[in-house]
Every structure is written in C-alpha cells, then in structure tokens.
C-alpha cells in the first residue's frame, strides 16, 4: 500500500487571501471537474449523483481510467474513493488550521493492482504519484487564487 500525506499553506504573502469558504468552494469545483486543477488528468466526467454530497465520476489519470466515488464533508474534507481501475484506495483533500493559518492537506492510501507491495515498482509508482499530487495541490491552490483575484476585480 502506498500512503502519503502532505500539507501546503493556503495563503502566501504575494497572493490574495483565501478564506476557508473560498478553499471549500474550490474543492467542490475540483471534485466536480478536476481538469483545471490536476495537470495529469485528461478526462473527468460526473456519471452519477447519489445525493447532494456523494457522486461518482470517471477520470483518466496518467493515461489510466478510474472510477471514483466522491464524498463531500463540508466544510472540511473531500474524499475520493477509487472504486474501479488499476489503482484502488482513498484520497482525501482536507482544510486544516485556523482562519489566519489555513493549510490544504492531501493524503492518499492506494493499492496498485498487480504490483508487489514494497517492491521497487511500487516505490517508483508512489514517487510519480506523489509528485503528481504535489503538483495537483499546488495547482489547486493556484486555481483558487485566480478565482479569488477575479472576484476582487
């Protein structure tokens, strides 16, 4: 199993200040259409709305198709549960900290089908996925900042 967790500060000295609500709204946008937020994703289509807070989507990530069940846990967490595809498990995006020190944490616990746990192949996959998710968190925050800058104009 691949397990990674990482946190980035939401606000920086040189950008607009994002509130918890801004970050939550950005996470909901990302859950519904991750293409503007995740550079390594080439397709993202919501396929079923199970409730106001749970839905399924089909994605293509790093050239591989997956089905994810999304659970919105307002105002703090979005959980992406991989229910079909070559990599199964759970990914969480969480808003942490006080309003004056917000962080966005991503965590994932994933199993790569057909790959021996602890193998060099699993480590290589984990390293690539970690790099992809670090970029995704940074690009998610960048996209949220652009939305906030547009709202300020």
PDB file of C-alpha atoms in Angstrom:
ATOM      1  CA  UNK A   1       0.000   0.000   0.000  1.00  0.00           C
ATOM      2  CA  UNK A   2       1.154   3.479  -0.833  1.00  0.00           C
ATOM      3  CA  UNK A   3       0.466   6.029   1.875  1.00  0.00           C
ATOM      4  CA  UNK A   4       1.422   9.705   1.556  1.00  0.00           C
ATOM      5  CA  UNK A   5       0.271  12.839   3.318  1.00  0.00           C
ATOM      6  CA  UNK A   6       1.385  16.393   2.675  1.00  0.00           C
ATOM      7  CA  UNK A   7       0.188  19.849   3.681  1.00  0.00           C
ATOM      8  CA  UNK A   8       0.696  23.228   1.988  1.00  0.00           C
ATOM      9  CA  UNK A   9      -0.168  26.675   3.342  1.00  0.00           C
ATOM     10  CA  UNK A  10      -3.208  28.152   1.622  1.00  0.00           C
ATOM     11  CA  UNK A  11      -2.156  31.782   1.755  1.00  0.00           C
ATOM     12  CA  UNK A  12       1.098  33.433   0.810  1.00  0.00           C
ATOM     13  CA  UNK A  13       2.377  36.991   1.150  1.00  0.00           C
ATOM     14  CA  UNK A  14       2.138  37.671  -2.588  1.00  0.00           C
ATOM     15  CA  UNK A  15      -1.378  36.463  -3.394  1.00  0.00           C
ATOM     16  CA  UNK A  16      -4.998  37.062  -2.456  1.00  0.00           C
ATOM     17  CA  UNK A  17      -6.048  35.843   0.955  1.00  0.00           C
ATOM     18  CA  UNK A  18      -8.327  32.830   0.668  1.00  0.00           C
ATOM     19  CA  UNK A  19     -10.898  32.141   3.344  1.00  0.00           C
ATOM     20  CA  UNK A  20     -11.964  28.678   4.468  1.00  0.00           C
ATOM     21  CA  UNK A  21     -15.099  29.199   2.375  1.00  0.00           C
ATOM     22  CA  UNK A  22     -13.008  30.050  -0.725  1.00  0.00           C
ATOM     23  CA  UNK A  23     -10.978  26.874  -0.279  1.00  0.00           C
ATOM     24  CA  UNK A  24     -14.099  24.771   0.267  1.00  0.00           C
ATOM     25  CA  UNK A  25     -15.722  26.192  -2.862  1.00  0.00           C
ATOM     26  CA  UNK A  26     -12.541  25.389  -4.798  1.00  0.00           C
ATOM     27  CA  UNK A  27     -12.507  21.813  -3.526  1.00  0.00           C
ATOM     28  CA  UNK A  28     -16.138  21.359  -4.600  1.00  0.00           C
ATOM     29  CA  UNK A  29     -15.283  22.711  -8.065  1.00  0.00           C
ATOM     30  CA  UNK A  30     -12.311  20.332  -8.230  1.00  0.00           C
ATOM     31  CA  UNK A  31     -14.457  17.381  -7.180  1.00  0.00           C
ATOM     32  CA  UNK A  32     -16.922  18.105  -9.976  1.00  0.00           C
ATOM     33  CA  UNK A  33     -14.332  18.861 -12.660  1.00  0.00           C
ATOM     34  CA  UNK A  34     -10.700  18.319 -11.754  1.00  0.00           C
ATOM     35  CA  UNK A  35      -9.268  19.167 -15.184  1.00  0.00           C
ATOM     36  CA  UNK A  36      -8.386  22.804 -14.317  1.00  0.00           C
ATOM     37  CA  UNK A  37      -6.799  21.619 -11.058  1.00  0.00           C
ATOM     38  CA  UNK A  38      -4.943  18.376 -11.850  1.00  0.00           C
ATOM     39  CA  UNK A  39      -2.484  18.641 -14.741  1.00  0.00           C
ATOM     40  CA  UNK A  40      -2.009  14.860 -15.059  1.00  0.00           C
ATOM     41  CA  UNK A  41      -5.772  14.280 -15.518  1.00  0.00           C
ATOM     42  CA  UNK A  42      -7.107  14.307 -19.090  1.00  0.00           C
ATOM     43  CA  UNK A  43     -10.756  13.344 -18.528  1.00  0.00           C
ATOM     44  CA  UNK A  44     -13.229  13.932 -15.706  1.00  0.00           C
ATOM     45  CA  UNK A  45     -16.961  13.250 -16.078  1.00  0.00           C
ATOM     46  CA  UNK A  46     -19.548  13.028 -13.290  1.00  0.00           C
ATOM     47  CA  UNK A  47     -21.538   9.870 -14.041  1.00  0.00           C
ATOM     48  CA  UNK A  48     -23.992   9.573 -11.135  1.00  0.00           C
ATOM     49  CA  UNK A  49     -25.322  11.845  -8.384  1.00  0.00           C
ATOM     50  CA  UNK A  50     -26.186   9.637  -5.420  1.00  0.00           C
ATOM     51  CA  UNK A  51     -27.052  12.547  -3.078  1.00  0.00           C
ATOM     52  CA  UNK A  52     -26.183  16.198  -2.531  1.00  0.00           C
ATOM     53  CA  UNK A  53     -22.850  15.131  -1.055  1.00  0.00           C
ATOM     54  CA  UNK A  54     -21.992  11.861  -2.833  1.00  0.00           C
ATOM     55  CA  UNK A  55     -21.389  11.277  -6.526  1.00  0.00           C
ATOM     56  CA  UNK A  56     -19.375   9.132  -8.902  1.00  0.00           C
ATOM     57  CA  UNK A  57     -17.054  10.288 -11.629  1.00  0.00           C
ATOM     58  CA  UNK A  58     -14.930   8.671 -14.310  1.00  0.00           C
ATOM     59  CA  UNK A  59     -11.444  10.047 -14.773  1.00  0.00           C
ATOM     60  CA  UNK A  60      -8.350   9.356 -16.828  1.00  0.00           C
ATOM     61  CA  UNK A  61      -5.224   9.988 -14.771  1.00  0.00           C
ATOM     62  CA  UNK A  62      -1.730   9.381 -16.113  1.00  0.00           C
ATOM     63  CA  UNK A  63      -3.402   7.651 -19.075  1.00  0.00           C
ATOM     64  CA  UNK A  64      -5.318   5.183 -16.892  1.00  0.00           C
ATOM     65  CA  UNK A  65      -9.121   5.120 -16.443  1.00  0.00           C
ATOM     66  CA  UNK A  66     -10.569   5.105 -12.922  1.00  0.00           C
ATOM     67  CA  UNK A  67     -13.967   5.448 -11.306  1.00  0.00           C
ATOM     68  CA  UNK A  68     -14.133   7.450  -8.101  1.00  0.00           C
ATOM     69  CA  UNK A  69     -16.867   7.944  -5.537  1.00  0.00           C
ATOM     70  CA  UNK A  70     -16.676  11.477  -4.178  1.00  0.00           C
ATOM     71  CA  UNK A  71     -17.905  12.333  -0.690  1.00  0.00           C
ATOM     72  CA  UNK A  72     -18.165  15.995   0.283  1.00  0.00           C
ATOM     73  CA  UNK A  73     -17.789  16.510   4.033  1.00  0.00           C
ATOM     74  CA  UNK A  74     -18.462  20.238   4.297  1.00  0.00           C
ATOM     75  CA  UNK A  75     -16.688  22.402   5.372  1.00  0.00           C
ATOM     76  CA  UNK A  76     -13.532  20.398   5.889  1.00  0.00           C
ATOM     77  CA  UNK A  77     -12.870  17.392   3.653  1.00  0.00           C
ATOM     78  CA  UNK A  78     -13.435  15.868   0.238  1.00  0.00           C
ATOM     79  CA  UNK A  79     -12.835  12.117  -0.016  1.00  0.00           C
ATOM     80  CA  UNK A  80     -12.164  10.423  -3.348  1.00  0.00           C
ATOM     81  CA  UNK A  81     -12.597   6.651  -3.117  1.00  0.00           C
ATOM     82  CA  UNK A  82     -11.257   4.759  -6.107  1.00  0.00           C
ATOM     83  CA  UNK A  83     -13.856   2.064  -6.787  1.00  0.00           C
ATOM     84  CA  UNK A  84     -12.646   0.845 -10.198  1.00  0.00           C
ATOM     85  CA  UNK A  85      -9.403   0.975 -12.111  1.00  0.00           C
ATOM     86  CA  UNK A  86      -5.815  -0.202 -11.764  1.00  0.00           C
ATOM     87  CA  UNK A  87      -5.204   1.796  -8.565  1.00  0.00           C
ATOM     88  CA  UNK A  88      -7.720   1.470  -5.728  1.00  0.00           C
ATOM     89  CA  UNK A  89      -7.941   3.224  -2.377  1.00  0.00           C
ATOM     90  CA  UNK A  90      -8.735   6.587  -0.877  1.00  0.00           C
ATOM     91  CA  UNK A  91      -7.560  10.155  -1.445  1.00  0.00           C
ATOM     92  CA  UNK A  92      -8.548  12.989   0.896  1.00  0.00           C
ATOM     93  CA  UNK A  93      -8.259  16.757   0.490  1.00  0.00           C
ATOM     94  CA  UNK A  94      -8.637  18.479   3.861  1.00  0.00           C
ATOM     95  CA  UNK A  95      -8.775  22.083   5.004  1.00  0.00           C
ATOM     96  CA  UNK A  96      -6.829  22.436   8.245  1.00  0.00           C
ATOM     97  CA  UNK A  97      -5.887  25.166  10.674  1.00  0.00           C
ATOM     98  CA  UNK A  98      -7.329  28.414  11.901  1.00  0.00           C
ATOM     99  CA  UNK A  99      -8.686  31.026   9.511  1.00  0.00           C
ATOM    100  CA  UNK A 100      -5.433  33.014   9.769  1.00  0.00           C
ATOM    101  CA  UNK A 101      -3.244  29.920   9.144  1.00  0.00           C
ATOM    102  CA  UNK A 102      -5.115  27.677   6.700  1.00  0.00           C
ATOM    103  CA  UNK A 103      -3.470  24.635   5.137  1.00  0.00           C
ATOM    104  CA  UNK A 104      -4.615  22.234   2.459  1.00  0.00           C
ATOM    105  CA  UNK A 105      -3.634  18.646   3.215  1.00  0.00           C
ATOM    106  CA  UNK A 106      -3.816  15.821   0.771  1.00  0.00           C
ATOM    107  CA  UNK A 107      -3.463  12.217   1.823  1.00  0.00           C
ATOM    108  CA  UNK A 108      -3.723   9.018  -0.099  1.00  0.00           C
ATOM    109  CA  UNK A 109      -3.711   5.338   0.701  1.00  0.00           C
ATOM    110  CA  UNK A 110      -3.658   3.378  -2.551  1.00  0.00           C
ATOM    111  CA  UNK A 111      -3.005  -0.126  -3.797  1.00  0.00           C
ATOM    112  CA  UNK A 112      -1.660  -0.660  -7.313  1.00  0.00           C
ATOM    113  CA  UNK A 113      -3.205  -3.782  -8.837  1.00  0.00           C
ATOM    114  CA  UNK A 114      -0.626  -6.354  -9.896  1.00  0.00           C
ATOM    115  CA  UNK A 115       2.273  -4.660  -8.134  1.00  0.00           C
ATOM    116  CA  UNK A 116       4.054  -6.354  -5.246  1.00  0.00           C
ATOM    117  CA  UNK A 117       3.759  -4.340  -2.004  1.00  0.00           C
ATOM    118  CA  UNK A 118       7.125  -2.873  -1.008  1.00  0.00           C
ATOM    119  CA  UNK A 119       8.649  -3.553  -4.432  1.00  0.00           C
ATOM    120  CA  UNK A 120      10.765  -1.117  -6.416  1.00  0.00           C
ATOM    121  CA  UNK A 121       7.876  -0.932  -8.922  1.00  0.00           C
ATOM    122  CA  UNK A 122       5.509   0.195  -6.158  1.00  0.00           C
ATOM    123  CA  UNK A 123       8.071   2.753  -4.936  1.00  0.00           C
ATOM    124  CA  UNK A 124       8.505   4.108  -8.469  1.00  0.00           C
ATOM    125  CA  UNK A 125       4.733   4.399  -8.863  1.00  0.00           C
ATOM    126  CA  UNK A 126       4.437   6.041  -5.426  1.00  0.00           C
ATOM    127  CA  UNK A 127       7.153   8.570  -6.255  1.00  0.00           C
ATOM    128  CA  UNK A 128       5.426   9.519  -9.531  1.00  0.00           C
ATOM    129  CA  UNK A 129       2.035   9.718  -7.867  1.00  0.00           C
ATOM    130  CA  UNK A 130       3.406  11.802  -5.005  1.00  0.00           C
ATOM    131  CA  UNK A 131       4.937  14.261  -7.476  1.00  0.00           C
ATOM    132  CA  UNK A 132       1.627  14.387  -9.395  1.00  0.00           C
ATOM    133  CA  UNK A 133      -0.340  15.069  -6.216  1.00  0.00           C
ATOM    134  CA  UNK A 134       2.090  17.739  -5.004  1.00  0.00           C
ATOM    135  CA  UNK A 135       1.594  19.477  -8.351  1.00  0.00           C
ATOM    136  CA  UNK A 136      -2.173  18.951  -8.072  1.00  0.00           C
ATOM    137  CA  UNK A 137      -2.355  20.543  -4.615  1.00  0.00           C
ATOM    138  CA  UNK A 138      -0.222  23.488  -5.759  1.00  0.00           C
ATOM    139  CA  UNK A 139      -2.266  23.916  -8.959  1.00  0.00           C
ATOM    140  CA  UNK A 140      -5.492  23.623  -6.946  1.00  0.00           C
ATOM    141  CA  UNK A 141      -4.367  26.481  -4.709  1.00  0.00           C
ATOM    142  CA  UNK A 142      -3.243  28.483  -7.770  1.00  0.00           C
ATOM    143  CA  UNK A 143      -6.651  27.978  -9.422  1.00  0.00           C
ATOM    144  CA  UNK A 144      -8.417  29.054  -6.203  1.00  0.00           C
ATOM    145  CA  UNK A 145      -6.252  32.186  -6.061  1.00  0.00           C
ATOM    146  CA  UNK A 146      -7.096  33.042  -9.681  1.00  0.00           C
ATOM    147  CA  UNK A 147     -10.815  32.716  -8.885  1.00  0.00           C
ATOM    148  CA  UNK A 148     -10.348  34.969  -5.841  1.00  0.00           C
ATOM    149  CA  UNK A 149      -8.371  37.526  -7.886  1.00  0.00           C
ATOM    150  CA  UNK A 150     -11.182  37.566 -10.486  1.00  0.00           C
ATOM    151  CA  UNK A 151     -13.733  38.152  -7.734  1.00  0.00           C
ATOM    152  CA  UNK A 152     -11.669  41.079  -6.416  1.00  0.00           C
ATOM    153  CA  UNK A 153     -11.528  42.791  -9.851  1.00  0.00           C
TER     154      UNK A 153
END
